[in-house]
CSV table of C-alpha atoms and ligand atoms in Angstrom, one decimal:
chain,number,residue,atom,x,y,z
A,1,MET,CA,-25.8,-26.5,-2.8
A,2,ALA,CA,-23.5,-29.1,-4.4
A,3,ASP,CA,-23.9,-27.8,-8.0
A,4,ILE,CA,-23.1,-24.4,-6.9
A,5,LYS,CA,-20.0,-25.8,-5.1
A,6,LYS,CA,-18.8,-27.3,-8.0
A,7,LEU,CA,-19.2,-24.1,-9.9
A,8,GLY,CA,-17.7,-21.8,-7.5
A,9,GLU,CA,-18.2,-18.2,-6.8
A,10,PHE,CA,-17.0,-16.8,-10.0
A,11,ALA,CA,-18.6,-19.1,-12.5
A,12,LEU,CA,-21.8,-18.7,-10.8
A,13,ILE,CA,-21.4,-15.0,-11.1
A,14,ASP,CA,-20.6,-15.3,-14.8
A,15,ARG,CA,-23.6,-17.8,-15.4
A,16,LEU,CA,-26.0,-15.6,-13.7
A,17,CYS,CA,-25.0,-12.3,-15.4
A,18,SER,CA,-25.3,-14.2,-18.6
A,19,HIS,CA,-29.1,-13.5,-18.1
A,20,LEU,CA,-28.6,-10.0,-18.3
A,21,LYS,CA,-27.7,-7.7,-21.0
A,22,THR,CA,-26.6,-3.7,-20.7
A,23,THR,CA,-28.5,-1.3,-22.6
A,24,SER,CA,-27.6,1.9,-21.3
A,25,ASP,CA,-24.7,3.8,-22.9
A,26,ARG,CA,-24.5,5.7,-19.4
A,27,VAL,CA,-22.8,2.4,-18.3
A,28,ILE,CA,-18.9,3.1,-18.5
A,29,VAL,CA,-17.9,0.0,-16.7
A,30,ASP,CA,-20.5,-2.9,-15.7
A,31,ILE,CA,-20.4,-6.4,-13.9
A,32,GLY,CA,-16.6,-7.5,-13.3
A,33,ASP,CA,-14.9,-4.7,-11.6
A,34,ASP,CA,-14.5,-3.4,-7.8
A,35,CYS,CA,-17.2,-0.5,-8.9
A,36,ALA,CA,-19.7,-0.1,-11.5
A,37,VAL,CA,-18.7,3.1,-13.5
A,38,LEU,CA,-21.8,5.4,-14.7
A,39,ASP,CA,-21.5,8.4,-16.8
A,40,SER,CA,-22.4,11.5,-15.4
A,41,PRO,CA,-22.4,15.3,-16.5
A,42,GLY,CA,-19.4,17.2,-15.6
A,43,ARG,CA,-15.6,16.1,-15.0
A,44,ASN,CA,-16.4,12.9,-12.6
A,45,TYR,CA,-18.0,9.6,-13.3
A,46,GLN,CA,-20.2,7.8,-10.7
A,47,LEU,CA,-19.1,4.9,-8.9
A,48,VAL,CA,-21.4,2.2,-7.2
A,49,SER,CA,-20.6,-0.9,-5.4
A,50,THR,CA,-22.1,-3.1,-2.6
A,51,ASP,CA,-20.9,-5.7,0.0
A,52,ALA,CA,-22.4,-8.1,2.4
A,53,LEU,CA,-21.2,-9.4,5.7
A,54,ILE,CA,-22.8,-12.5,7.1
A,55,GLU,CA,-22.4,-13.5,10.9
A,56,SER,CA,-20.5,-16.9,11.0
A,57,ILE,CA,-19.1,-16.5,7.7
A,58,HIS,CA,-17.5,-13.0,7.6
A,59,PHE,CA,-17.7,-12.4,11.2
A,60,ASP,CA,-18.2,-14.1,14.6
A,61,LEU,CA,-20.0,-11.8,17.3
A,62,LYS,CA,-17.8,-13.4,20.0
A,63,SER,CA,-14.8,-12.1,18.4
A,64,ILE,CA,-15.4,-8.4,17.1
A,65,ARG,CA,-16.4,-5.6,19.1
A,66,PRO,CA,-19.6,-4.1,17.6
A,67,GLU,CA,-17.8,-0.7,16.8
A,68,LEU,CA,-15.2,-2.6,14.8
A,69,LEU,CA,-18.0,-4.5,12.7
A,70,GLY,CA,-19.5,-1.0,11.8
A,71,ARG,CA,-16.2,0.2,10.8
A,72,LYS,CA,-15.3,-2.8,9.0
A,73,SER,CA,-18.5,-3.1,7.0
A,74,LEU,CA,-18.0,0.6,5.9
A,75,ALA,CA,-14.1,-0.2,5.2
A,76,VAL,CA,-14.6,-3.2,2.7
A,77,ASN,CA,-16.9,-0.8,0.6
A,78,ILE,CA,-14.6,2.1,0.8
A,79,SER,CA,-11.7,-0.2,-0.5
A,80,ASP,CA,-13.8,-1.0,-3.7
A,81,ILE,CA,-14.1,2.9,-4.4
A,82,ALA,CA,-10.5,3.2,-3.5
A,83,ALA,CA,-9.9,0.6,-6.1
A,84,MET,CA,-11.1,2.6,-9.0
A,85,GLY,CA,-9.2,5.7,-8.1
A,86,GLY,CA,-12.4,7.3,-6.6
A,87,VAL,CA,-13.8,8.8,-3.5
A,88,PRO,CA,-16.9,7.8,-1.4
A,89,HIS,CA,-19.6,10.3,-0.6
A,90,SER,CA,-22.8,8.5,0.3
A,91,ALA,CA,-23.7,4.8,1.5
A,92,VAL,CA,-26.9,2.9,2.1
A,93,ILE,CA,-27.3,0.0,4.5
A,94,ALA,CA,-29.8,-3.0,4.7
A,95,LEU,CA,-29.9,-5.1,8.1
A,96,GLY,CA,-31.2,-8.6,8.7
A,97,ILE,CA,-31.5,-8.4,12.6
A,98,PRO,CA,-31.9,-11.7,15.0
A,99,SER,CA,-34.4,-10.7,17.4
A,100,THR,CA,-31.8,-12.0,20.0
A,101,LEU,CA,-29.4,-9.5,19.0
A,102,PRO,CA,-29.1,-6.9,21.9
A,103,ILE,CA,-30.1,-3.2,20.8
A,104,LYS,CA,-26.9,-2.3,22.5
A,105,PHE,CA,-24.9,-4.1,20.1
A,106,LEU,CA,-26.4,-2.4,17.7
A,107,ASP,CA,-26.2,1.2,19.2
A,108,ARG,CA,-22.6,0.4,19.4
A,109,PHE,CA,-22.4,-0.9,15.7
A,110,TYR,CA,-23.8,2.5,14.5
A,111,LYS,CA,-21.2,4.2,16.4
A,112,GLY,CA,-18.3,2.6,14.4
A,113,ILE,CA,-20.1,3.2,11.2
A,114,ALA,CA,-20.7,7.1,12.3
A,115,GLU,CA,-16.7,7.0,13.1
A,116,HIS,CA,-16.3,5.8,9.7
A,117,CYS,CA,-18.5,8.3,7.9
A,118,GLN,CA,-16.9,11.0,9.6
A,119,THR,CA,-13.2,9.8,9.0
A,120,TYR,CA,-14.0,9.0,5.2
A,121,GLY,CA,-16.2,12.1,4.5
A,122,LEU,CA,-19.2,10.2,3.6
A,123,ASN,CA,-22.9,10.2,4.4
A,124,LEU,CA,-25.1,7.2,5.3
A,125,VAL,CA,-28.2,8.1,3.6
A,126,GLY,CA,-30.7,5.4,3.7
A,127,GLY,CA,-31.3,1.7,4.3
A,128,ASP,CA,-33.7,-1.0,5.2
A,129,THR,CA,-34.2,-3.0,8.6
A,130,VAL,CA,-35.6,-6.4,8.3
A,131,ALA,CA,-35.6,-9.5,10.8
A,132,SER,CA,-33.6,-12.3,10.2
A,133,PRO,CA,-34.3,-15.9,11.5
A,134,LYS,CA,-30.8,-16.7,12.9
A,135,HIS,CA,-27.8,-14.8,11.7
A,136,PHE,CA,-26.9,-10.9,11.7
A,137,PHE,CA,-26.8,-9.7,8.0
A,138,ILE,CA,-25.2,-6.6,6.9
A,139,ASN,CA,-25.1,-5.1,3.3
A,140,ILE,CA,-23.8,-1.7,2.5
A,141,THR,CA,-24.1,-0.1,-0.9
A,142,ILE,CA,-21.7,2.8,-1.5
A,143,LEU,CA,-21.6,5.6,-3.9
A,144,GLY,CA,-18.7,7.5,-5.0
A,145,GLU,CA,-17.0,9.7,-7.6
A,146,VAL,CA,-14.1,9.5,-9.9
A,147,SER,CA,-12.3,11.9,-12.1
A,148,LYS,CA,-12.8,10.8,-15.8
A,149,LYS,CA,-9.2,11.3,-16.3
A,150,ARG,CA,-8.1,8.8,-13.5
A,151,LEU,CA,-10.6,5.9,-13.4
A,152,PHE,CA,-8.4,2.8,-12.8
A,153,THR,CA,-10.1,-0.6,-13.7
A,154,ARG,CA,-8.8,-4.0,-13.7
A,155,SER,CA,-8.1,-3.9,-17.5
A,156,GLY,CA,-5.5,-2.2,-19.3
A,157,THR,CA,-2.1,-3.6,-18.2
A,158,ARG,CA,0.3,-4.9,-20.7
A,159,PRO,CA,3.4,-7.1,-20.6
A,160,GLY,CA,6.4,-5.4,-19.2
A,161,ASP,CA,4.2,-3.2,-16.8
A,162,ILE,CA,5.5,-3.5,-13.1
A,163,ILE,CA,2.9,-4.9,-10.3
A,164,PHE,CA,2.8,-3.1,-7.2
A,165,MET,CA,1.1,-3.5,-3.8
A,166,THR,CA,0.2,-1.4,-0.7
A,167,GLY,CA,0.9,-2.7,2.7
A,168,HIS,CA,1.5,-6.3,3.4
A,169,PRO,CA,-0.2,-9.5,2.4
A,170,GLY,CA,-1.3,-12.2,4.7
A,171,ASP,CA,-1.5,-10.3,7.8
A,172,SER,CA,-5.4,-10.5,8.1
A,173,ALA,CA,-5.7,-14.2,7.3
A,174,LEU,CA,-3.1,-14.8,10.2
A,175,GLY,CA,-5.1,-12.6,12.4
A,176,LEU,CA,-8.2,-14.6,11.5
A,177,GLN,CA,-6.4,-17.7,12.6
A,178,LEU,CA,-5.3,-16.4,15.9
A,179,LEU,CA,-8.7,-15.0,16.5
A,180,GLN,CA,-10.7,-18.5,15.7
A,181,SER,CA,-8.3,-20.6,18.0
A,182,ARG,CA,-7.6,-18.3,20.8
A,183,ARG,CA,-7.3,-21.2,23.3
A,184,LYS,CA,-4.2,-22.7,21.4
A,185,LYS,CA,-1.1,-21.5,22.8
A,186,TRP,CA,0.4,-19.1,20.2
A,187,LYS,CA,3.9,-18.5,20.6
A,188,GLY,CA,5.7,-15.2,19.6
A,189,PRO,CA,5.4,-11.7,20.8
A,190,LYS,CA,2.0,-10.8,22.1
A,191,LYS,CA,2.4,-7.3,20.3
A,192,TRP,CA,2.7,-8.7,17.0
A,193,GLN,CA,-0.2,-11.0,17.8
A,194,LYS,CA,-2.4,-8.2,18.6
A,195,ALA,CA,-1.1,-6.4,15.3
A,196,LEU,CA,-2.2,-9.2,13.1
A,197,MET,CA,-5.7,-9.5,14.7
A,198,THR,CA,-6.4,-5.9,14.5
A,199,LYS,CA,-5.5,-5.9,10.6
A,200,HIS,CA,-8.3,-8.3,10.2
A,201,LEU,CA,-10.9,-6.8,12.6
A,202,ASP,CA,-10.1,-3.1,11.8
A,203,PRO,CA,-8.8,-2.9,8.2
A,204,VAL,CA,-7.8,0.5,6.8
A,205,PRO,CA,-9.1,1.0,3.5
A,206,ARG,CA,-6.5,2.6,1.4
A,207,LEU,CA,-7.9,5.5,0.4
A,208,ALA,CA,-5.3,7.8,1.0
A,209,GLU,CA,-3.0,6.0,-1.1
A,210,SER,CA,-5.5,5.8,-4.0
A,211,CYS,CA,-6.0,9.6,-4.0
A,212,ARG,CA,-2.1,9.9,-4.1
A,213,LEU,CA,-2.1,7.6,-7.0
A,214,THR,CA,-4.8,9.7,-8.7
A,215,ARG,CA,-3.1,13.1,-8.0
A,216,SER,CA,0.2,11.5,-9.4
A,217,LYS,CA,1.0,11.4,-13.0
A,218,ALA,CA,1.9,8.0,-12.9
A,219,ARG,CA,0.6,5.8,-15.7
A,220,ILE,CA,-1.2,3.3,-13.7
A,221,SER,CA,-2.7,0.5,-16.2
A,222,SER,CA,-4.8,-1.5,-13.9
A,223,MET,CA,-6.0,-1.6,-10.1
A,224,ILE,CA,-7.7,-3.8,-8.0
A,225,ASP,CA,-8.3,-4.3,-4.1
A,226,LEU,CA,-7.1,-7.3,-2.2
A,227,SER,CA,-10.0,-9.1,-0.7
A,228,ASP,CA,-9.6,-12.6,-1.5
A,229,GLY,CA,-6.1,-13.2,-1.8
A,230,LEU,CA,-3.2,-12.0,-3.9
A,231,ILE,CA,-3.0,-14.7,-6.3
A,232,GLN,CA,-6.7,-14.8,-6.8
A,233,ASP,CA,-7.1,-11.0,-7.1
A,234,LEU,CA,-4.1,-10.7,-9.4
A,235,GLY,CA,-6.0,-13.4,-11.3
A,236,HIS,CA,-8.7,-11.0,-12.1
A,237,ILE,CA,-6.3,-8.7,-13.6
A,238,LEU,CA,-4.3,-11.1,-15.5
A,239,LYS,CA,-8.0,-13.0,-16.8
A,240,ALA,CA,-9.3,-9.2,-18.0
A,241,ASN,CA,-6.1,-8.6,-20.0
A,242,LYS,CA,-5.4,-12.0,-21.0
A,243,VAL,CA,-1.7,-11.9,-19.6
A,244,GLY,CA,0.4,-13.6,-17.0
A,245,ALA,CA,2.7,-12.3,-14.2
A,246,ILE,CA,5.9,-13.3,-12.3
A,247,LEU,CA,5.9,-12.5,-8.5
A,248,HIS,CA,9.3,-12.1,-7.0
A,249,GLU,CA,9.4,-14.2,-3.7
A,250,ASN,CA,12.0,-12.2,-1.9
A,251,MET,CA,10.2,-8.8,-2.9
A,252,LEU,CA,7.0,-9.7,-1.2
A,253,PRO,CA,6.5,-7.2,1.5
A,254,LEU,CA,5.8,-9.5,4.5
A,255,SER,CA,5.2,-7.9,7.7
A,256,PRO,CA,7.6,-8.4,10.6
A,257,ALA,CA,4.4,-9.5,12.6
A,258,LEU,CA,3.6,-12.2,9.8
A,259,THR,CA,7.2,-13.4,9.6
A,260,HIS,CA,7.6,-13.5,13.5
A,261,ILE,CA,4.5,-15.5,14.2
A,262,CYS,CA,4.8,-17.9,11.6
A,263,GLU,CA,8.4,-18.5,12.7
A,264,HIS,CA,7.2,-19.3,16.2
A,265,ASN,CA,4.3,-21.4,15.2
A,266,ARG,CA,5.8,-23.1,12.2
A,267,LEU,CA,3.4,-21.8,10.0
A,268,ASN,CA,4.3,-20.8,6.3
A,269,ALA,CA,4.2,-17.1,5.9
A,270,LEU,CA,4.2,-17.2,2.0
A,271,GLU,CA,1.1,-19.2,1.9
A,272,PHE,CA,-0.6,-16.6,3.6
A,273,ALA,CA,0.8,-13.9,1.8
A,274,LEU,CA,0.0,-15.5,-1.5
A,275,SER,CA,-3.8,-16.8,-0.7
A,276,GLY,CA,-4.8,-15.0,2.6
A,277,GLY,CA,-8.0,-12.9,2.1
A,278,GLU,CA,-9.1,-9.6,3.6
A,279,ASP,CA,-6.1,-7.5,3.2
A,280,TYR,CA,-7.9,-4.7,1.8
A,281,GLU,CA,-4.9,-3.5,0.2
A,282,LEU,CA,-4.5,-2.2,-3.3
A,283,LEU,CA,-2.7,-4.1,-6.2
A,284,PHE,CA,-1.8,-2.1,-9.2
A,285,THR,CA,0.3,-2.2,-12.6
A,286,LEU,CA,2.4,0.6,-13.7
A,287,HIS,CA,4.4,1.7,-17.0
A,288,PRO,CA,7.9,0.4,-16.2
A,289,ASP,CA,9.1,4.2,-17.0
A,290,ASP,CA,7.2,5.4,-14.1
A,291,VAL,CA,9.0,3.4,-11.4
A,292,LYS,CA,11.4,5.6,-10.3
A,293,ASN,CA,8.9,8.4,-9.9
A,294,LEU,CA,6.6,6.4,-7.9
A,295,ASN,CA,9.0,4.9,-5.5
A,296,ARG,CA,10.3,8.6,-4.8
A,297,GLN,CA,6.7,9.4,-4.2
A,298,PHE,CA,6.0,7.1,-1.6
A,299,LEU,CA,9.3,7.0,-0.3
A,300,HIS,CA,8.3,8.4,3.1
A,301,ALA,CA,4.6,7.3,3.3
A,302,ASP,CA,3.0,5.8,6.0
A,303,VAL,CA,2.0,2.7,4.2
A,304,PRO,CA,4.7,1.1,2.1
A,305,VAL,CA,4.1,0.7,-1.6
A,306,THR,CA,6.3,-2.1,-2.9
A,307,GLN,CA,7.1,-3.6,-6.3
A,308,ILE,CA,6.4,-7.3,-6.1
A,309,GLY,CA,6.7,-8.6,-10.0
A,310,GLU,CA,5.9,-8.0,-13.5
A,311,ILE,CA,3.2,-8.6,-16.1
A,312,THR,CA,4.0,-11.2,-18.7
A,313,SER,CA,2.9,-12.1,-22.0
A,314,GLU,CA,2.9,-15.8,-20.7
A,315,THR,CA,-0.2,-16.5,-19.1
A,316,GLY,CA,-0.5,-18.0,-15.3
A,317,VAL,CA,1.5,-16.7,-12.4
A,318,ARG,CA,5.0,-17.9,-11.9
A,319,ILE,CA,7.0,-17.3,-8.8
A,320,SER,CA,10.7,-16.7,-8.7
A,321,GLY,CA,12.5,-17.8,-5.6
A,322,THR,CA,12.6,-21.2,-4.1
A,323,ASP,CA,11.3,-24.5,-5.3
A,324,ARG,CA,9.1,-24.3,-1.8
A,325,SER,CA,7.2,-21.2,-3.7
A,326,LYS,CA,6.4,-23.3,-6.7
A,327,LYS,CA,4.8,-26.0,-4.8
A,328,ILE,CA,2.8,-23.6,-2.9
A,329,LEU,CA,1.6,-21.8,-5.8
A,330,GLN,CA,-0.1,-24.9,-7.0
A,331,SER,CA,-1.9,-24.9,-4.0
A,332,ALA,CA,-2.5,-20.9,-3.4
A,333,MET,CA,-6.3,-20.3,-4.0
A,334,GLY,CA,-8.1,-17.2,-2.7
A,335,PHE,CA,-11.3,-17.1,-1.0
A,336,ASP,CA,-14.4,-18.6,-2.8
A,337,HIS,CA,-17.6,-18.3,-1.2
A,338,PHE,CA,-18.4,-21.7,-2.3
A,339,ARG,CA,-15.5,-23.6,-1.8
A,340,LYS,CA,-14.1,-23.0,1.4
A,341,ASN,CA,-10.2,-22.7,0.8
A,342,LYS,CA,-8.4,-20.0,3.0
A,343,PRO,CA,-5.2,-21.1,4.0
B,1,ADP,P1,-15.4,-7.3,-4.8
B,1,ADP,O1,-14.6,-8.7,-4.5
B,1,ADP,O2,-14.4,-6.2,-5.6
B,1,ADP,O3,-16.3,-7.0,-4.1
B,1,ADP,P2,-16.5,-9.7,-6.3
B,1,ADP,O4,-15.6,-10.6,-6.5
B,1,ADP,O5,-17.4,-9.9,-4.9
B,1,ADP,O6,-16.1,-8.0,-6.0
B,1,ADP,O7,-17.4,-9.5,-7.4
B,1,ADP,C1,-17.1,-9.5,-8.8
B,1,ADP,C2,-17.8,-8.7,-9.8
B,1,ADP,O8,-19.2,-9.5,-9.9
B,1,ADP,C3,-18.2,-7.4,-9.2
B,1,ADP,O9,-18.3,-6.5,-10.5
B,1,ADP,C4,-19.5,-7.6,-8.8
B,1,ADP,O10,-20.3,-6.2,-8.8
B,1,ADP,C5,-20.1,-8.7,-9.6
B,1,ADP,N1,-21.2,-9.6,-9.0
B,1,ADP,C6,-20.9,-10.0,-7.9
B,1,ADP,N2,-22.2,-10.9,-7.5
B,1,ADP,C7,-23.3,-10.4,-8.5
B,1,ADP,C8,-24.4,-11.2,-8.7
B,1,ADP,N3,-24.9,-11.8,-8.0
B,1,ADP,N4,-24.9,-10.4,-9.5
B,1,ADP,C9,-24.5,-9.5,-10.5
B,1,ADP,N5,-23.1,-8.8,-10.2
B,1,ADP,C10,-22.3,-9.5,-9.3
B,2,MG,MG1,-12.8,-5.6,-4.7
């Protein structure tokens, strides 16, 4: 494990994938994006992605209701389809089940799965069920489609493009902290505390927003979903395009819940916003001439879409704002499975 720890999650993936060679010209986008993209006759490409959730790493059976766990397992997968501008249609699921897990738990887990299948119009069409020695293990593979004309990937952005995100960064990570130390006397309004915990337990994939972007004429040059933290996921876009970015601290759409609860408990909201994982918001870059139109389109939207910075030719991420933010940036990292570094 020591070696893997040193390597980190992404270098490990790179190393493993160096053994592989893509041989089919049906593969339009392979390893390295939110979904793989496969060619298909007609107007659409096929999308496929997979995400695993493991007890005690991604969830704790004591703090999530089984229905919500079912919903979340699908939501995180739907989010990857949304990140490509696609729409999900089917999924398969593999479960590793410890014999101590009550059957009732699984019934309720499937109730949650069924709820999200209905909400997002997708079908669970297969899977696998095996015993697990200790922990509950969930893996979902999701399939979707995207118009060949409106496929969004992590590559394509250029200096001068404007960076946008949906929703609010950092809420889920603070929600997780609230859930993990429930005995601690958290200060601040209960309604904000609840809102943050809900963001962590029941994330809403931004499929509606993604569809709205694909229907618009906006020149979106790259897109990703935020699963590992704003800086880290923005970093994937920057790396794919060999560019840098400047983020404006005062433009980051911190939610009132994050701001209030951080203030009441002397926590640093900016740190959560920059490196907190599991927000499942969309981060995208846009041609600068399309900013006005896009802002108009999302003016009355339920979920805000906010301009937070620009792409630069100078590599790395800079944050304009106070000196404090520079310091935070140095320590701002997202989630890496082999280096535990959530805020
Ligand atoms: P996401 O956060 O969008 O789910 P990840 O950061 O988990 O994406 O993965 C980054 C990329 O690496 C994705 O394209 C994913 O399909 C690919 N990937 C992850 N793990 C492996 C693996 N063990 N073998 C091959 N590809 C992998
Ligand atoms: Mg993703």
